[in-house]
Coordinates of C-alpha atoms in Angstrom, one line a residue:
F1 CA 104.2 50.6 296.0
A2 CA 101.1 52.9 294.7
L3 CA 98.2 54.2 296.3
H4 CA 94.9 56.7 295.3
L5 CA 93.5 58.7 297.8
S6 CA 89.9 60.2 297.5
G7 CA 87.0 61.6 299.5
E8 CA 85.0 64.1 301.2
N9 CA 85.5 66.2 304.3
F10 CA 87.8 64.2 306.0
Q11 CA 88.8 65.5 309.5
V12 CA 92.6 65.4 309.6
A13 CA 92.9 67.6 313.1
D14 CA 91.0 68.9 315.8
S15 CA 93.1 70.5 318.8
E16 CA 93.1 74.3 319.9
T17 CA 95.1 75.6 317.5
L18 CA 93.8 73.9 314.4
K19 CA 90.7 72.2 312.7
V20 CA 91.0 71.0 309.8
R21 CA 89.1 68.9 307.0
I22 CA 90.2 67.5 303.6
S23 CA 89.0 66.6 300.5
P24 CA 92.0 64.7 298.8
E25 CA 92.5 63.2 295.2
L26 CA 96.0 62.3 295.5
D27 CA 98.1 59.3 293.9
A28 CA 101.0 58.2 296.0
R29 CA 103.9 56.5 294.6
L30 CA 106.7 55.1 296.9
A31 CA 109.9 53.8 294.7
D32 CA 113.6 53.6 295.6
G33 CA 113.3 55.3 298.9
T34 CA 111.5 58.2 297.3
L35 CA 107.5 58.9 298.4
R36 CA 106.6 60.5 295.1
I37 CA 102.9 62.7 295.8
E38 CA 100.6 64.3 293.3
G39 CA 97.1 65.7 292.8
E40 CA 94.5 68.2 294.5
L41 CA 94.0 68.8 298.0
G42 CA 90.5 70.6 298.8
V43 CA 90.2 72.2 301.9
P44 CA 86.4 73.0 303.0
S45 CA 86.8 73.8 306.2
A46 CA 89.8 75.0 308.7
L47 CA 90.4 77.0 311.8
V48 CA 93.9 78.0 312.6
K49 CA 94.5 79.6 316.0
P50 CA 98.1 80.2 316.5
P51 CA 99.1 81.4 320.0
D52 CA 100.2 84.6 321.0
R53 CA 103.9 85.0 320.6
R54 CA 103.6 89.0 320.2
G55 CA 105.6 89.0 323.5
A56 CA 108.0 86.1 322.6
V57 CA 111.9 87.1 321.0
S58 CA 113.4 84.7 318.5
P59 CA 117.2 84.2 319.0
S60 CA 119.3 85.7 316.5
D61 CA 120.5 84.1 313.3
D62 CA 124.1 83.3 314.8
V63 CA 122.9 81.5 317.4
Y64 CA 124.0 78.0 317.5
I65 CA 122.7 75.6 320.4
V66 CA 125.5 73.0 321.6
G67 CA 124.7 69.7 322.3
A68 CA 120.9 69.9 321.0
Q69 CA 120.0 66.7 320.1
R70 CA 119.8 65.4 316.3
D71 CA 117.8 62.5 315.2
A72 CA 120.2 60.1 313.7
S73 CA 117.5 58.2 311.4
A74 CA 117.4 59.8 307.9
P75 CA 113.8 61.1 307.1
M76 CA 111.8 59.8 303.9
A77 CA 112.4 61.9 301.2
I78 CA 109.1 63.2 299.7
Q79 CA 108.7 64.5 296.5
A80 CA 105.4 66.7 295.6
E81 CA 103.3 68.3 293.4
V82 CA 99.9 69.6 294.9
R83 CA 97.0 71.8 294.3
V84 CA 95.7 73.2 297.8
T85 CA 92.5 74.6 296.9
L86 CA 90.5 76.5 300.1
G87 CA 86.3 76.4 300.3
D88 CA 84.5 78.9 301.6
D89 CA 85.0 77.9 305.5
V90 CA 88.7 78.6 305.6
R91 CA 89.0 81.3 308.7
I92 CA 92.4 82.0 310.6
D93 CA 92.2 83.4 314.2
A94 CA 95.6 85.0 315.5
P95 CA 96.8 87.8 317.2
G96 CA 96.3 91.0 315.0
F97 CA 94.9 89.3 312.4
K98 CA 91.8 87.8 311.9
A99 CA 90.2 86.6 308.4
R100 CA 88.3 83.9 305.6
L101 CA 90.4 82.9 303.3
L102 CA 89.7 81.7 299.6
G103 CA 91.7 80.6 297.2
S104 CA 94.5 77.8 295.2
I105 CA 98.2 77.4 296.1
V106 CA 100.5 74.7 294.2
V107 CA 102.9 73.3 296.6
E108 CA 106.1 71.8 295.4
Q109 CA 108.7 69.8 297.2
V110 CA 112.0 68.5 295.8
P111 CA 114.6 66.8 298.2
P112 CA 116.5 68.0 300.1
L113 CA 114.6 71.6 299.7
A114 CA 111.6 72.6 302.0
P115 CA 108.3 72.8 300.6
R116 CA 107.6 75.8 298.0
A117 CA 104.2 77.4 296.7
T118 CA 103.3 79.3 293.9
G119 CA 99.9 80.9 293.8
A120 CA 97.6 83.7 296.0
L121 CA 95.1 83.1 298.8
E122 CA 92.7 86.3 299.1
V123 CA 91.4 87.6 302.2
E124 CA 88.0 87.8 301.7
S125 CA 87.0 89.4 305.1
G126 CA 88.9 90.3 308.0
E127 CA 90.3 92.7 310.6
Y128 CA 94.0 93.7 310.7
E129 CA 94.8 95.2 314.6
V130 CA 97.7 98.2 314.6
F131 CA 99.0 99.5 317.4
G132 CA 96.5 98.2 319.6
Q133 CA 93.3 99.1 316.9
K134 CA 91.3 96.9 315.0
L135 CA 90.9 97.9 311.3
N136 CA 89.0 96.3 308.5
I137 CA 90.8 95.0 305.6
D138 CA 89.6 96.4 302.7
R139 CA 92.0 94.3 300.1
G140 CA 94.2 91.3 301.3
R141 CA 96.2 88.6 299.7
L142 CA 98.9 86.1 300.5
L143 CA 101.6 86.2 297.5
F144 CA 103.4 82.8 296.6
S145 CA 105.7 83.3 294.2
G146 CA 108.1 79.8 294.4
G147 CA 110.0 80.8 297.7
P148 CA 108.8 79.0 301.0
V149 CA 105.3 77.8 301.6
D150 CA 105.7 79.7 305.4
N151 CA 106.7 82.9 304.2
P152 CA 104.3 84.3 301.2
G153 CA 104.5 87.8 300.3
L154 CA 101.6 90.0 302.0
D155 CA 99.3 92.8 299.9
L156 CA 97.1 94.5 302.9
R157 CA 95.3 97.7 302.8
A158 CA 93.3 97.9 306.6
T159 CA 91.3 101.1 307.0
R160 CA 89.4 102.7 309.9
T161 CA 86.8 106.2 308.8
V162 CA 86.9 109.0 311.3
D163 CA 83.4 111.2 310.1
D164 CA 85.1 112.2 306.7
V165 CA 88.6 110.7 307.2
V166 CA 89.5 107.2 306.2
A167 CA 93.1 106.6 308.3
G168 CA 94.5 103.0 306.9
A169 CA 97.5 101.3 306.1
R170 CA 98.9 99.2 303.7
I171 CA 100.9 95.8 304.6
G172 CA 103.5 95.0 302.1
G173 CA 107.0 92.9 302.7
S174 CA 106.5 89.3 303.5
A175 CA 104.8 87.5 306.7
K176 CA 108.2 87.0 308.5
R177 CA 109.4 90.6 307.6
P178 CA 105.8 92.7 307.0
Q179 CA 106.5 96.3 306.4
L180 CA 103.6 98.7 307.4
K181 CA 103.1 102.3 305.6
L182 CA 100.3 104.6 306.7
F183 CA 97.7 106.8 304.4
S184 CA 94.9 109.1 304.7
E185 CA 92.2 110.4 302.7
P186 CA 92.6 113.2 302.7
S187 CA 95.9 113.1 302.6
M188 CA 98.1 114.1 306.3
P189 CA 100.7 113.7 308.0
D190 CA 101.6 110.3 309.5
A191 CA 101.2 111.7 313.3
S192 CA 97.5 112.8 312.1
V193 CA 97.1 109.7 310.4
L194 CA 98.2 108.0 313.6
S195 CA 96.1 109.9 315.6
Y196 CA 93.3 108.8 313.7
L197 CA 93.6 105.1 313.7
V198 CA 95.2 104.7 317.2
F199 CA 92.8 107.3 318.9
G200 CA 89.8 108.1 316.8
Q201 CA 90.3 112.0 316.3
A202 CA 92.3 114.6 315.2
P203 CA 95.7 115.5 316.2
G204 CA 94.7 118.5 318.2
A205 CA 92.1 117.2 320.1
N206 CA 94.5 114.6 322.1
S207 CA 96.3 115.4 325.6
G208 CA 99.7 115.5 326.5
A209 CA 100.1 112.2 327.1
Q210 CA 98.7 110.7 323.7
S211 CA 100.7 113.4 322.2
A212 CA 104.1 111.7 323.2
L213 CA 102.7 108.4 322.5
L214 CA 102.1 109.6 318.5
L215 CA 105.7 110.9 318.5
R216 CA 107.4 107.7 320.0
A217 CA 104.8 106.0 317.4
V218 CA 106.4 107.9 314.2
A219 CA 109.7 107.1 315.4
A220 CA 109.1 103.1 315.0
L221 CA 107.6 103.8 311.9
G222 CA 111.0 105.2 310.5
T223 CA 113.0 102.8 312.1
G224 CA 110.8 99.6 311.7
G225 CA 110.1 99.2 315.2
A226 CA 106.3 99.3 314.2
N227 CA 106.2 96.1 312.3

């Protein structure tokens, strides 16, 4: 069995969390119980709005659910190598992160492994929320280096300008384990950078309550609690 799929602007999803149009140029072959897919997939437009889970608590890695139901039927094996290229109207509207993306990645799947990806997506424009404040994204990349497609590396720089001070955050690590570091121009301690980021003013102008909040935030940075 063989199939070639080609076309422009197919609408493949339209819901509250996902609206996508695609332009595929794909070849699919089914043989010996394995579906092989190759080709290119253009995404002219998309809007992704994942639910706000900032208050949710995830179970630890050692949690085992007793009596969990499993589907006894074996899924079809899929082997794929597809280049996905984003158009100029692909947007993410997530809690704490709003952006328009560009770029191209190659997604590969070889049973029984989960899909993996290579390439990079650029944040063409957007906002990143840190400590309740929206910062402009000056530089942003989602880096795929052959790992799981749902956990790219992060390379983001977000800033806020107050008078002659540029305060900002660099976000590295990965999507599942982001790491945040503060910086400023001119250089100053983290507490001062946070004051400009959160309150838009120098630390000396803060009230007692604001100063206490800054101290807790600085402590959180040291323990990874601000990620």
